[in-house]
Structures are given as C-alpha cells and as structure tokens.
Amino acid sequence: MRQLTRARQLLLATAAFIATAVSADNVDLSYCTVCHGAHGNGNPAIRAPKISAMEPWYLRRQLEAFRDGVRGTHPDDAAGQEMQPVGIRLRDEAAIDAAIAYVSSFTPKAPPITVTGDSARGRALYATCASCHGPKGEGNQTLGAPALADRSDWYLVTQLRNYKAGLRGSDHRDTAGAQMRALAATLPDPQAIDDVVAYINTLRESR
Amino acid sequence: MNQGLSRRGFLQMVGAFGGSAAVYQAALGMGLLPAVAHASRPDIAPLTGKRRKKVVILGAGIAGLTAAYELRQKGYDVQIIEASHRAGGRNLTLRGGDLIDECGYPQTCRFDRDPDLYFNAGPARIPGHHSALLGYCKELGVPLAPFINDNRSALVQDDAMFGGRPIRNREYITDTRGFIAELLAKSLKPEQLSAQFTGADYTRLLEYVRQFGELDARFTYTGSGRAGFARHDYTGPETLKQPLPIAELMKSRFMYLMSFGELDDQSAMMMEPVGGMDRIVAGFMAKVGDCVRTHAQVETVRLTGNGVEVVFRHKGERTLLTADYCLNSIPLQLLAGIEHNFPAEYADGFTAVQRGKLFKIGLQMKERFWEREGIYGGISWTMQDITQLWYPAHGIHRQKGVILGAYTFDDETGEKFSRLAPAQRIELAIQQGEKLHPGYRSYVESGVTIPWHRMNHMLGCSARWDDSVRAQWFKRLQAPLGTHYLIGDQLSYHSGWQEGAIHSAFHAIADIDRREREQAARVVAA
C-alpha cells in the first residue's frame, strides 16, 4: 500500500503524461447494464448487485457517495473501488438524474436465492433491523433506510460484512453508513449475517 | 519398395486404395510432412433452400467476424450485434485520437498521429503455426512483418540479484547453463547410467553437455561468447566477459521465465500485421462490415421452439431479432447478467468460469533510446509488477516509438494496477521502468493503460479454466443449446489467442453446416 500511496502523491507530477479524459457530456449509461446486467437485475459473476427497483432517493445517495469518495475508497473494498470511478463520471446533478431515470425504466426481476442460513435465528436478529428497514424489509425513506427484501442476497451479506469490517460507513461524512456500521457490529459472527439475510429472503413472499 | 516406383508414385497408389487419410499417414511415415494436425476451415455447403437461414452473431470480435465471413459466402443471412463503439473485440490497436473505453475512466489516446506510433493493446503476435489466422491474413490481404519476441540482448532485472542492476538476457541464460553443464559433467559417472548406455554413449553424453554449456577441454565453464563479449571493437581481439556469480543468478525468479522464447506459441517465427493488429479486423470488416451493428447492447437471448430471439438496445430503443441460429461470443462473465431462458445446467457454467485480469500499458517515447543500447525489438523482463517491456520491431531508427511499458498476467497484479487512476498506473510503470533504463522517465510523452477486466463490454481477459471447471463445463458449453452456440476464444483450449477464437467459430459453423446438410437431405428424400 505504501507504494500506491506514493503513486497517488505523484499524481500531479505526471498529469502531463496521461491520455486525456473524455469530457463529462460523454457519459455512457450503457455502463450501468454492462456490469449490473440487463435491466439492472444484477450479475454475481462480476460482483454487481441488482439495482433495478431501488428507491430513487437511495440511488441518488449512493451515486453521490461514490462520486464524492464517501464510498468505494477503502483499500480493501475492491468491488466498491470499481464503482467509485464510475460515480466520479457523474459530475453533475443532470448526469445523476439521467442515471436514476434510466434505472427506473428497468423491468425488475426477483434475484435468485443463494444464501443459506438459519432464518429462525435470523428473525430474532432482524428485530434490530426492523426499526429502520421495516418489519417486512420495505424500507423507510424518512429514516434513510432502503428496502432490503428483493435485493441480491449475496450482496446484503457482502455489505453487512463490509460495515462490520469498516470497509463501508467509516468515512466521517457518511452519517447513515456510520449508523449501519454500529448496528452491523452487533451481529456476533459471520453466521449471524447469513442468518439475518436468510430471514430477509423470507420477507419476499410476505410483501 | 519397388525399384521403379517413385515416392510420389507410391503415395498415389496408397491414395487410390486408402483415400487421402491413408496418403497423409503414409507421408508422415516417409517423413515428407511434419506430424502437426491443424483445425481446418469447414467446407460449408452453399444454402440451396428457398429461405435463406438467418444467423445472428453476438459480438464482432475475431470469432464473430470469422463466422460471419464464412457463412455469408455460402448464402446465410447474417447480422452481427456489437455492444461497443467498434468492431474487433480485444483485437484493439490504439492510435492518437482513439477512445479507450474503460468503465469509470474513459480516455482518449494522445499518441502522435504517425503510422508507426500505435499500440496493440490486445493480441500482439502471431506464431507461425496459427494457420487459420494466418490463412485469413493472406486471404484478406493483411501484410505481415516479423515480430521479435525473444531478444537475448534485451534485459533481465530483478531486485533479488545484483542489487537490482539489470543484466542482458544472454548473460543469464549462458552463464547458468555453463554452470549447470560443468556441474553435470563433473558429477556424471558411467556407473550411474543404466545398462543400455555403452562407453561410447557416455562419451557422446559428455559431449552434449559440453556443447550445452560451452565448456572447455577440461569440462570447465570459463565464459562463453554466447553471453556477449566485453567489447565489440573488431580492430582488436574479442574479450570474453567474466561469468556472473551463479549464486546471484540463482536468486532470481527469472529461472521460471527464461524458456519463454522456446514455447510453442512464443518462439520464432512470430509475426504481426504491418500497421497494427487491427488490420485483421479491417480486413474482415471490408467483407462483412455492412452486417455489423455497433452500439447495440444485448439485453435478452431466448430460445424459441425453432430458433433464437434476441433483444438489443441501441440509443435507448429496443429491437427484437429472430434467427434460425445464434452464435454468441459475449464474454461469459457478462452473459451471466443477460436475460435468457437457458436451463441452469447450461447457464451456471457462465459463473463457473473465472475471468482473467490481464493488464497492459503503452508508452510513446520521444526517442528510441533502447536502440542506442543495442536492443532492437524483443522483450526485457523484470520481476517488478510491470513484468515486461517490449520494444517495437517496426519503425526502427525513426525518432519516436511506442513501447509496451507493462504486461501483467497475474490477476492480483492486474487488480493492483486497475485500482489506481490511469495517471498513477503510468507513474508506477515509469518508476519501475527506471530500474531497467536510467532516465526512462525523461523519454515518456504519453501513455495508455488497458486493464482488460475493467474495459467496457469486456470486463475480463482471458477466460480462466482450471482443470475441474474444464472437466465439468467445457463440453457442455461448447455443445449447442438448441440452435444457440457459444463461441469466442473463451470456448477454446487456447483462450487469449485469436487462433482459439477462430477454431471456436469453425467448430460452431461446421455443426450448423451439418444440420443444414441433414435437413437438405431429408427434403430431397421426401
């Protein structure tokens, strides 16, 4: 890492060498579906979660977080680091609006269930989550909590692990993330994460 | 053999009784042909039915272009749907003004506009046995030039030996061989050999060892001209270099790479198209370009009862295509995110195969300084992350040149570079290049970086099949599902090479041809 940091410091010195960045008006929204799959329904082969049917306000917050380096800059968050420069490309509100409108045009599909865990144990653990994300995982915009049911389950596991390990929610500007980080820390072990996500999967039918 | 029968006459006689296969086998036995089997271009029967069979090809890379070129000549109605802004796939030559379409970091190449200043960011060399690709080069009028892959005068650098000071490739190979030969000659005793060896064999073996290491009359290695001379001033006698200390040489991991230039795919004669690898794409496009649609991203591939349906998106508009056959070269890792109605025992393979993360950097140098060091073409090796420097064999003695400043095969290193912004990647490559060529930084004018696992519409290069995944999935994915065929170098035993892509296309179109011939025969019978 020391070498990388040094390279970062030298960035200004070498600005003359680089190929020219393509101008911002050339934002290609096909990027969204190249990684996140047709209709944004996710692609686990490249660790890209489902983004279809995501709440516009939550999409905006995450795109801004990536753009501003609040998210996806932790050196151990390899997948987040892939998304972060894409966020930087969305330089103005118009570009973010266009991305959100594009995602809203997708036909969402229920993602496959891939996580196995003890959903009975998960149900007990979910009590903490329910206060913000709702008893049916339906989300709560007032509290800034997105819906959880119908998301890529493997991605929920990854994000809970990331919160727990401080890969997400560590930036001082990320107040919502800091809350999640504190709550993820209360999940005692990796099995608890699988269990709670297994329970969230059962909420799909009840909604 | 009959005295009056010539070898040619004998072969004709064999052919009359056993067919051409027997001639071939007999010729092998007589030493007239080398025993190498090549995949040959399928002899596709021209369509004779009233309805032209429709084929939709997904991806305008080398596999898709090959299939389109062959099928169109035989009357098939072919369309190619390509997601990117250009045809060619990973056959990508970058010149001044070109877009480098990396997710998150789209860049424009800033090389000078000059016929010799280009960078082959994907495939960059063709071995002489890649006969299918070479056949197309010949047929499409793509001129080829020798490509220098192995240059004993290029450098080897490893922080682990000689304090990081580079040496010439020829020094490493010659001095280690000399040492090994001397060791073997001095420790080998006749009684260690099995009974089949005679005293004369023992002498011949020692002679081989002497030649291998260039040992002197007493089987001692005292240096060799193969390592290069201390001076090249022919007004006086040549002076051998002192052999380098073996203990230092043995510290280097270069021992795992020193045979690179002897590999089947890497040894002379290697070739490259004059003016850039994408001259091959241009050659194909001159023939089939009118059926290629770019900026068209596939959303859905669905098998129907009697063919395939494809939905693609072009400038926000969705189009539905129906076809009798679909040849699909979409990278497996992206296909995993496309809507389809394939059964799990087929589609689960898309995520089972891992994607490679090859990475390249090209640097325009304001002066061809390496030629002043006696390096003309070839590869210098370093055990640093950049791994290789390639010196262009074209444009020799011109003012400027584009060198390859990094080529990494190791996925972890590829990821390490890709996590940096392009300017930082180049900075890292310059720092490492300095260890091979002091003053390196001062020559760099502009650079391009290509992390293939971050390139738009690709996100990987090349398919990584480990043995268990190969055993479980290859045959299943190579076989058609209905009339849907997966193609591309990913569906070959030679991923990362254009020849593998072409063979995959041959495999698929030969099967389509078989089905069409069978159908035609049924029609005739009815």
Coordinates of C-alpha atoms in Angstrom, one line a residue, chain B residues 40-46 70-71 74 76 506 509-510 512-514 517:
Chain B
S40 CA -9.1 -26.7 -40.9
R41 CA -11.7 -24.2 -42.2
P42 CA -15.0 -26.0 -42.5
D43 CA -16.2 -26.6 -46.1
I44 CA -19.7 -25.1 -45.7
A45 CA -22.3 -26.2 -48.2
P46 CA -24.0 -23.3 -50.1
E70 CA -17.7 -17.8 -43.8
L71 CA -21.4 -18.1 -43.6
K74 CA -22.5 -19.6 -48.5
Y76 CA -26.6 -17.3 -45.0
F506 CA -15.1 -23.3 -37.0
I509 CA -20.3 -23.3 -38.1
A510 CA -19.3 -26.8 -39.0
I512 CA -24.6 -25.6 -38.4
D513 CA -23.5 -26.9 -41.8
R514 CA -24.0 -30.5 -40.7
R517 CA -26.9 -30.7 -44.9

